[in-house]
Coordinates of C-alpha atoms in Angstrom, one line a residue:
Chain A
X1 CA 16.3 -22.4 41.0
X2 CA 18.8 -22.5 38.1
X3 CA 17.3 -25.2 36.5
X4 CA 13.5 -23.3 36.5
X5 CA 15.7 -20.2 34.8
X6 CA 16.9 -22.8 32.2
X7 CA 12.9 -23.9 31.7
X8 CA 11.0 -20.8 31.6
X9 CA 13.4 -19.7 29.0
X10 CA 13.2 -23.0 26.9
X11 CA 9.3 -22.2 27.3
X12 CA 9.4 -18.4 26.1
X13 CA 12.0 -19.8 23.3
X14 CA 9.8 -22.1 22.5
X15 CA 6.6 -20.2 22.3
X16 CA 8.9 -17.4 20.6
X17 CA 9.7 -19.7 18.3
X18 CA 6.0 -20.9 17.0
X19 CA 4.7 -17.0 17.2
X20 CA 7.2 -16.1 14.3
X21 CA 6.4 -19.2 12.3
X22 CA 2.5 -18.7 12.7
X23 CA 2.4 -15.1 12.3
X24 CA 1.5 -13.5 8.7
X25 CA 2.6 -10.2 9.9
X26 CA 6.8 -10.2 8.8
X27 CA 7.5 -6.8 10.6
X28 CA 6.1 -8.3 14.2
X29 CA 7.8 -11.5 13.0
X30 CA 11.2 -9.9 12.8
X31 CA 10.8 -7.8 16.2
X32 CA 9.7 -11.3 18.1
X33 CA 12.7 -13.2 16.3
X34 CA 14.7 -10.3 17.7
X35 CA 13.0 -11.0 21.4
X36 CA 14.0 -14.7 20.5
X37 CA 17.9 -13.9 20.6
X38 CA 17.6 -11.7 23.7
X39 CA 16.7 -15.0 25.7
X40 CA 19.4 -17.2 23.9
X41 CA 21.4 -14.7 24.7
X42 CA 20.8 -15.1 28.5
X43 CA 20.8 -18.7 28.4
X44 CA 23.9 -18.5 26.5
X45 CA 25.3 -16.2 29.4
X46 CA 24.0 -18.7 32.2
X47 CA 25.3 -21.5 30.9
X48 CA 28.2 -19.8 31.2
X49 CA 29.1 -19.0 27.2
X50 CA 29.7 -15.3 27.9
X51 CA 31.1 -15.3 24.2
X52 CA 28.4 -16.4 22.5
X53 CA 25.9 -14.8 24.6
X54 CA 28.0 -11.2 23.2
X55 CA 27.9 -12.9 19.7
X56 CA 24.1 -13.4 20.1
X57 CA 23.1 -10.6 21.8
X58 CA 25.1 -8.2 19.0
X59 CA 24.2 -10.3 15.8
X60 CA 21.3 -12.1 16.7
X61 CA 19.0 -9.1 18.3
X62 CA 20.6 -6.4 16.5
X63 CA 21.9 -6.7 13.4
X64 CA 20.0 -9.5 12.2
X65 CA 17.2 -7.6 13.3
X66 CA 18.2 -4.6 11.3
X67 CA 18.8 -6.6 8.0
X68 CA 15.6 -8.1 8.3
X69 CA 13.2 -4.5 8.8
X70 CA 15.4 -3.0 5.4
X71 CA 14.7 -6.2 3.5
X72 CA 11.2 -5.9 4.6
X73 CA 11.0 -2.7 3.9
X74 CA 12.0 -3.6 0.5
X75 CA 9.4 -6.0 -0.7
X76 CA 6.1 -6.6 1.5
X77 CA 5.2 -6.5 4.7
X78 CA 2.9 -9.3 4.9
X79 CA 3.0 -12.9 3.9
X80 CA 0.3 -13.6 0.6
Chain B
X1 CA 23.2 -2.0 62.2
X2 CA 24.6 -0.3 58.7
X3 CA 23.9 -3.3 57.2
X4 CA 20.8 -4.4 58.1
X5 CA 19.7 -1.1 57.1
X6 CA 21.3 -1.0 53.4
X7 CA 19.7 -4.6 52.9
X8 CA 16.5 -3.3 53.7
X9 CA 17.3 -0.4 51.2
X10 CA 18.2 -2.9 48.6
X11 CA 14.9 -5.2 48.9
X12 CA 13.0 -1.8 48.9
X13 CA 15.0 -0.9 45.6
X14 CA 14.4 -4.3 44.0
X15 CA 11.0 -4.3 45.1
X16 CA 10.2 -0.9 44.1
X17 CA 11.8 -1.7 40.6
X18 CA 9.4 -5.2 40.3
X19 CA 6.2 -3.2 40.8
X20 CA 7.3 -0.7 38.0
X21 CA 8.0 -3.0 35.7
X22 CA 4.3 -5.1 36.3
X23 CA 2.7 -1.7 35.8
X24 CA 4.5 -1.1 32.9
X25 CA 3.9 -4.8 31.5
X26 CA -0.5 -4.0 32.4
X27 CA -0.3 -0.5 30.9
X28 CA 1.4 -1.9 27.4
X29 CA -1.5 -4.7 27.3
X30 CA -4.3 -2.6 28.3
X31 CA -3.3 0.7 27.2
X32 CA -5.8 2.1 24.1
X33 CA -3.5 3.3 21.9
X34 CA 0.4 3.2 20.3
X35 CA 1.2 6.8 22.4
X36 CA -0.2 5.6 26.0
X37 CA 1.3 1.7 25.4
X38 CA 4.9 3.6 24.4
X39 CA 4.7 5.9 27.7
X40 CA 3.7 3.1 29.6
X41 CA 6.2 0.6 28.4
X42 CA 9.7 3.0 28.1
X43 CA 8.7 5.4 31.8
X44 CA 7.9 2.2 33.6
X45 CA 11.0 0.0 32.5
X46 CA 13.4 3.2 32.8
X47 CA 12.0 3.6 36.6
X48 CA 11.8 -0.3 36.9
X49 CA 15.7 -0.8 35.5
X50 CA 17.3 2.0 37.4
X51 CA 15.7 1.0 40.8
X52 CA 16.7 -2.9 40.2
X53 CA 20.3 -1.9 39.1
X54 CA 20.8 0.8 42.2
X55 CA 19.8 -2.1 44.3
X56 CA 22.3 -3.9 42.9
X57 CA 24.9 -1.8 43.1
X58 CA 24.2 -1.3 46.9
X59 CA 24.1 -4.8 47.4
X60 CA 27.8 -5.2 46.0
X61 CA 28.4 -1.7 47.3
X62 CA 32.3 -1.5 48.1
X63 CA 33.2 -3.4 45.3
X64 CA 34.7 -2.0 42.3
X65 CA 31.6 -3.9 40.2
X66 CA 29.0 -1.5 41.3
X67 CA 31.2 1.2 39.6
X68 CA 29.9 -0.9 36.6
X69 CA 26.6 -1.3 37.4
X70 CA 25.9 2.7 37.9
X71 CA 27.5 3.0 34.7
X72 CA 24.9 0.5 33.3
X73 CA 22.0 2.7 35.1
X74 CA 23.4 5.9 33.0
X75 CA 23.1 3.3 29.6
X76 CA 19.1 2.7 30.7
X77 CA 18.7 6.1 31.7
X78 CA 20.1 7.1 28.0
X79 CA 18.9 4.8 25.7
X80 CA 15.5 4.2 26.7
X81 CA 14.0 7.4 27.1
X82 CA 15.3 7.7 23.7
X83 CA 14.0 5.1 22.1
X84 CA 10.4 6.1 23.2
X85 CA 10.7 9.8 22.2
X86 CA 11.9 8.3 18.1
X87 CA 9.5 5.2 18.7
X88 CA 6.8 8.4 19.2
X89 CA 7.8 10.8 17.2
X90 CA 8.1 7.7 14.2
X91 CA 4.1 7.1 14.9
X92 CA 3.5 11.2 15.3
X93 CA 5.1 12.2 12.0
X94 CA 3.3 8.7 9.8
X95 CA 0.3 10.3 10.9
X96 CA -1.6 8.1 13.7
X97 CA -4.0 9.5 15.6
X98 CA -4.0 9.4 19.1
X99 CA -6.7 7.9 21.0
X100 CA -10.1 10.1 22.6
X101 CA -12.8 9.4 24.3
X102 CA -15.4 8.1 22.2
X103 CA -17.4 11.3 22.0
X104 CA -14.5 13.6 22.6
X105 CA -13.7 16.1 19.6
X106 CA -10.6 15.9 17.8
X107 CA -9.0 19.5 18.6
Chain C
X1 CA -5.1 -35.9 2.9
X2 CA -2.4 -33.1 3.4
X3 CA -2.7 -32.9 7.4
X4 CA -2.2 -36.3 8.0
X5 CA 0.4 -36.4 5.8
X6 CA 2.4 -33.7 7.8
X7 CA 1.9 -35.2 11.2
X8 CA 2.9 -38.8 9.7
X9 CA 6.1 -36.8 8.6
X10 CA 6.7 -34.8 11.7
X11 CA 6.4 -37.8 13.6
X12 CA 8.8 -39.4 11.6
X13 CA 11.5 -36.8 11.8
X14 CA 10.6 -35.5 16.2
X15 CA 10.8 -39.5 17.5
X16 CA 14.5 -40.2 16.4
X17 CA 15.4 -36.7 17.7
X18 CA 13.8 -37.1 20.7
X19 CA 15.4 -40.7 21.5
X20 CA 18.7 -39.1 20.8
X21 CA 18.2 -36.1 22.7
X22 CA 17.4 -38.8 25.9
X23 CA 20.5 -40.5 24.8
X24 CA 22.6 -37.6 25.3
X25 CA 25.2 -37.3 28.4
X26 CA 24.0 -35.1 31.1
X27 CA 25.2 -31.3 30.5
X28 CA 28.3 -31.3 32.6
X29 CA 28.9 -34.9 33.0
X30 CA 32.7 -35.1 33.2
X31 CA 32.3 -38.7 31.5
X32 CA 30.9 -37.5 28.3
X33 CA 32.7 -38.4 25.5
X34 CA 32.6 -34.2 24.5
X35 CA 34.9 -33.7 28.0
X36 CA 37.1 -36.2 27.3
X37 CA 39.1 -36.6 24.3
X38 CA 40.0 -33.0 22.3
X39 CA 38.3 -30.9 24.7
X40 CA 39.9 -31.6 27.7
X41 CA 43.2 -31.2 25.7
X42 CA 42.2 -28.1 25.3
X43 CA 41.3 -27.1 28.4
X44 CA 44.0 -28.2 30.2
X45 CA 46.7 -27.5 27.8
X46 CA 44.8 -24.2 25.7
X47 CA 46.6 -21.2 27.9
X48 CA 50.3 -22.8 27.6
X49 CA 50.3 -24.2 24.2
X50 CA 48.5 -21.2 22.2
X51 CA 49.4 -18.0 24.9
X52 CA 45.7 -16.9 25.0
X53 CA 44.2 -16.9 28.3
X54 CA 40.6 -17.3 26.7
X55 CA 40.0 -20.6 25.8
X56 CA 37.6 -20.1 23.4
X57 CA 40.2 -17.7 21.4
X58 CA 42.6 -20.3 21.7
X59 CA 40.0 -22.7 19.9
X60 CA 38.8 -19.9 17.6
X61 CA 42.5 -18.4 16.5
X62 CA 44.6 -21.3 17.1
X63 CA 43.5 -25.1 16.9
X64 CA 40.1 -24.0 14.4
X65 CA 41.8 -21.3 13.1
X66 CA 40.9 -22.4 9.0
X67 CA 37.4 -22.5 10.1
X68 CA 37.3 -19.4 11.5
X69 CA 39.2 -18.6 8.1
X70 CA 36.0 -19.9 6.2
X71 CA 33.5 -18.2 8.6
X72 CA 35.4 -15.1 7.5
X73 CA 35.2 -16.0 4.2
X74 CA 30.9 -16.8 4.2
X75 CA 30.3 -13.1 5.6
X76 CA 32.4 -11.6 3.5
X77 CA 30.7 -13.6 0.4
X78 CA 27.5 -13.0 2.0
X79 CA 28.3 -8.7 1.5
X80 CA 29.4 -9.4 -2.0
X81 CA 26.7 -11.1 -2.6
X82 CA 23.8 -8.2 -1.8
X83 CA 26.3 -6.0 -4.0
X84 CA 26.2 -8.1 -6.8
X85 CA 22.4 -9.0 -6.8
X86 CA 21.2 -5.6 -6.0
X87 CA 22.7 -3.8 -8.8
X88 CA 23.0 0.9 -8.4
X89 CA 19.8 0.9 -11.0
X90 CA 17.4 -0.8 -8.5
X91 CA 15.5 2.0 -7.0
X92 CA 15.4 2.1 -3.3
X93 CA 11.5 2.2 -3.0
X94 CA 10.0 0.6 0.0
X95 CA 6.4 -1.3 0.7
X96 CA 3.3 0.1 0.9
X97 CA 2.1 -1.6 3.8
X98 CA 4.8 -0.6 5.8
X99 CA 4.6 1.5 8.5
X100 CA 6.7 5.0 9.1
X101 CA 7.6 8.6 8.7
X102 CA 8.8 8.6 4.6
X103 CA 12.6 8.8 4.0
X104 CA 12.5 13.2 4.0
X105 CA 12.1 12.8 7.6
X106 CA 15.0 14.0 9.4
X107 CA 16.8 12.2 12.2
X108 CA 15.3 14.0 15.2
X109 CA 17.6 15.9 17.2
X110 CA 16.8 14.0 20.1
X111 CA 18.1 11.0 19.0
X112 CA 21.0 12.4 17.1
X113 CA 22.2 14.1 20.1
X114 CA 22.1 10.9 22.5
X115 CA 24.4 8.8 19.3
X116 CA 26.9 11.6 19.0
X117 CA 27.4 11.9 23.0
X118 CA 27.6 7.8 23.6
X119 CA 29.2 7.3 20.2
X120 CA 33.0 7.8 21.5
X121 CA 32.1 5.4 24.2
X122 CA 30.5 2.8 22.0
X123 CA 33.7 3.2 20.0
X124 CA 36.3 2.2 23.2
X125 CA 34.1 -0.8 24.1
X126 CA 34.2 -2.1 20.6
X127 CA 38.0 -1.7 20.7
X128 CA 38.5 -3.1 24.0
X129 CA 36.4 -6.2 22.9
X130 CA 38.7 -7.0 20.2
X131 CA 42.3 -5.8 21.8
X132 CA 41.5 -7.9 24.8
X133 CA 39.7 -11.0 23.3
X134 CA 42.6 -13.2 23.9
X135 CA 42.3 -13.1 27.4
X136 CA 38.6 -12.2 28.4
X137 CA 35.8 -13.0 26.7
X138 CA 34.9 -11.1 23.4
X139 CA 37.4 -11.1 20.3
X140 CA 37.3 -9.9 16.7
X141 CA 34.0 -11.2 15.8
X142 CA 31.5 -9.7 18.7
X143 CA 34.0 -5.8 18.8
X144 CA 33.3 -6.1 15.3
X145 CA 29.3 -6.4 15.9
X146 CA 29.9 -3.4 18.4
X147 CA 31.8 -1.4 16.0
X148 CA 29.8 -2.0 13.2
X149 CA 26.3 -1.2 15.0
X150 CA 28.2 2.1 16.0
X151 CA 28.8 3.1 12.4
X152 CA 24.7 2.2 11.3
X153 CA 23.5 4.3 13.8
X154 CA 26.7 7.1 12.7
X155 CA 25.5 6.4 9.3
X156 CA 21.5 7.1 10.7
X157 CA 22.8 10.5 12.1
X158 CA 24.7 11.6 9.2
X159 CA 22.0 11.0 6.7
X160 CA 21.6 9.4 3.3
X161 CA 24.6 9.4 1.5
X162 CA 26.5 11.2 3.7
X163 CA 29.7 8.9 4.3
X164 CA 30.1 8.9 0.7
X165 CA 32.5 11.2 1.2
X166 CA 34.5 10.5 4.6
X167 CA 35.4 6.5 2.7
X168 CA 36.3 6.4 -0.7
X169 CA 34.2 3.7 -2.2
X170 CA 38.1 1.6 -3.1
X171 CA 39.1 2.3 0.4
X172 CA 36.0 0.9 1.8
X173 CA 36.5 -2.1 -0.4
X174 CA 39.8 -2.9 1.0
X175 CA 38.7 -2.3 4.4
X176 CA 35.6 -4.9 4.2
X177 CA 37.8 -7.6 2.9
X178 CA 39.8 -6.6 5.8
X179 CA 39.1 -9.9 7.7
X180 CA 40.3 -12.6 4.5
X181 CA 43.2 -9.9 4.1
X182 CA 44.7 -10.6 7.7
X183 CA 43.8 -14.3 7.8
X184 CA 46.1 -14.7 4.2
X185 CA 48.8 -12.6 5.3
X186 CA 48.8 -14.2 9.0
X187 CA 48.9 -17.7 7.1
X188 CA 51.4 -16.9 5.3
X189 CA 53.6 -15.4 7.8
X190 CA 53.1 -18.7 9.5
X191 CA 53.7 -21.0 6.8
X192 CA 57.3 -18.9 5.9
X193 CA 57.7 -18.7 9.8
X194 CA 57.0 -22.8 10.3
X195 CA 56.3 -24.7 7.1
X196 CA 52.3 -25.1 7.7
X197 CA 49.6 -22.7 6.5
X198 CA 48.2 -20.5 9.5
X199 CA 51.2 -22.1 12.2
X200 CA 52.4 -20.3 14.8
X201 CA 55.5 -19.8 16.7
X202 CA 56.4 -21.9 19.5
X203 CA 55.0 -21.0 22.8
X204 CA 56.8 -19.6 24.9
X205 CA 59.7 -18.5 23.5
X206 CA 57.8 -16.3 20.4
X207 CA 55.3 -15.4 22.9
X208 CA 55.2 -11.6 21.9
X209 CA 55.2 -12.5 18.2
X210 CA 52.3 -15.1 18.9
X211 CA 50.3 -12.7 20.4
X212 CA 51.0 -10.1 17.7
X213 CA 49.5 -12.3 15.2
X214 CA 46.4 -13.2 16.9
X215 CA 45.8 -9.6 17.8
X216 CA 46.2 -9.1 14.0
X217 CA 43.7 -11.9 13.0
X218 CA 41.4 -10.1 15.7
X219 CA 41.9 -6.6 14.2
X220 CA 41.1 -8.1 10.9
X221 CA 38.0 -9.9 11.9
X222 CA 36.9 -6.5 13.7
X223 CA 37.3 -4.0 11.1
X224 CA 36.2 -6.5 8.7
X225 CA 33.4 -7.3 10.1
X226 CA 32.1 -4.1 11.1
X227 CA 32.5 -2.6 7.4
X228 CA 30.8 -5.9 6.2
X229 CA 27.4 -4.8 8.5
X230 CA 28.2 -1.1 7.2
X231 CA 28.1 -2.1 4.0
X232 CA 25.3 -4.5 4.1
X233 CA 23.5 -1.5 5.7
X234 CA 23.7 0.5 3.6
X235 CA 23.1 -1.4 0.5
X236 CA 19.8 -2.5 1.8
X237 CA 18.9 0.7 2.8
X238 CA 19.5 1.8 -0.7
X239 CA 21.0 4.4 -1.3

């Protein structure tokens, strides 16, 4: 059971992962990426790393996320 | 007996919770427009969420942790009914339209 | 020409990954050479040689403690960085193709109403993260993220330019360097206390001044860090 938790999120981070290298569109790029943490952050929290799944959860969804939208919002919204 | 009973609470809860949350997840991908896709998405996950967490919180019941988890039902309850209204009102004021019938005049 | 190029390449680099990601010791294994030299020092000996009850603290404060120094040192470089490149004469203009209200909209009330009421609350988790991140899990580094995240969306309800006046712009200097500030001044207390850069007292006996320091270093890295997203938030935004 805990080991099919482990590989349907390796899946999703892995399909996560080639969404927001394929996709031309930065602003859905940044919200998947910001999906993308949300799982690390649970597998971070299942592997039992309840301090890196905070750090994740915090920097990686949030912040990063928020950076990322204001430097968008700054320049172009989708890749030439 | 008590028990019996709140376990059968509980799966009702978690089970109640589950079937928000698919119809949530079918009306964001087959919803027409941003407005419907946003009401879909934030109603069903508030429902979905609270239900799951109450079940929780009855399944640990006399333990201090389902203190906690109540608390976490009063986060969902806050945060995501608020994120839909400024997640709608973002879409209302850049001026999207919201979806008709085709055929149906714009009022 | 190009295509087969990559694939030839990507081979190259995924096969020797691949054979030493099979090579790798079972996660858990208690044989693995990652359980079985420093780490299980630490483990068993982490809680009575360094005081903190949370291992990973006594890793990150204590037997790491100059790399958490030069982690501290990257974010804050990263922050004067964005200052230094995006210089007051930029105009904060945003792309076309983005989507959104313009800037004139106001916050809606809605919204503004649900920060200010969970504000104080967001606020008391942040400092509970950091005051109690030597014994539970949490620290400077993730109350900072909390406390930080609080003051964006502050910053979102008060409006553009609107904390100008609560932090003088010297102040709020100081305060973002916070983090460097308490690592140097911890250091040195510990190399006037026991001859090495960033050493502590001896556990036990200087077990309240231990603590005192690595509640200090946690401090630092929380108000630190949390004026370092502030800042970074706000000069991104523009304004």
């Amino acid at each position: 059971m805990s080991q099919a938790f482990d590989l349907v999120m390796l899946a999703l981070l892995i399909a996560m992962a080639l969404a927001v290298a394929r996709s031309k569109d930065l602003l859905a790029a940044a919200i998947i990426f910001s999906g993308y943490s949300l799982v690390m952050c649970l597998l971070w929290q299942h592997r039992g790393a309840p301090d890196v799944a905070m750090t994740e959860a915090a920097i990686g969804a949030g912040v990063t996320t928020i950076l990322v939208l204001l430097a968008i919002g700054r320049t172009r919204r989708r890749e030439k | 007996m008590t028990g019996m009973l709140l376990h059968a609470l509980t799966i009702a809860l978690a089970v109640t919770g589950a079937l928000f949350f698919l119809a949530g997840t079918l009306g964001l991908l087959r919803l027409p427009d941003f407005y419907s896709r946003v009401h879909a998405a934030t109603k069903c996950d508030t429902v979905g969420a609270g239900a799951i967490l109450l079940a929780l919180a009855i399944h640990v019941a006399p333990h201090p942790e389902a203190l906690k988890i109540l608390v976490l039902l009063l986060l969902v309850l806050l945060s995501s009914p608020t994120s839909g209204h400024a997640l709608a009102r973002a879409a209302h004021h850049t001026g999207l339209e919201p979806w008709r019938r085709p055929g149906e005049r714009a009022r | 020409m190009k295509k087969p190029l990559v694939a030839v390449t990507l081979a190259a680099a995924a096969v020797p990954m691949l054979i030493g990601v099979a090579a790798l010791p079972r996660p858990g294994d208690p044989t693995a050479p990652a359980h079985t030299h420093v780490a299980a020092h630490y483990i068993e000996a982490g809680a009575r040689e360094t005081g903190a009850d949370n291992r990973v603290t006594a890793v990150l404060l204590n037997y790491r403690a100059f790399d958490t120094f030069g982690e501290v040192l990257v974010i804050f470089a990263a922050l004067a960085a964005v200052i230094a490149v995006r210089s007051p004469a930029t105009p904060g203009g945003r792309a076309d193709d983005m989507p959104g209200p313009g800037p004139g909209l106001p916050i809606s009330p809605v919204v503004a109403f649900i920060i200010r009421l969970t504000a104080p609350f967001i606020a008391l988790f942040g400092a509970f993260v950091i005051f109690r991140g030597h014994v539970s899990p949490g620290g400077g580094f993730q109350g900072g993220v909390i406390l930080g995240a609080l003051l964006v969306l502050l910053s979102l309800v008060l409006g553009r330019g609107a904390e100008r006046p609560l932090l003088a712009v010297p102040l709020a200097r100081w305060l973002q360097a916070a983090a460097p500030l308490a690592f140097t001044g911890v250091g040195l207390l510990g190399l006037a206390l026991t001859g090495a850069l960033l050493g502590y007292p001896a556990e036990p006996e200087r077990h309240a001044l231990r603590e005192l320091m690595m509640i200090t270093l946690d401090v630092g890295i929380g108000i630190g860090g949390a004026m370092i997203i502030l800042g970074l938030f706000l000069e991104m935004r523009g304004d």
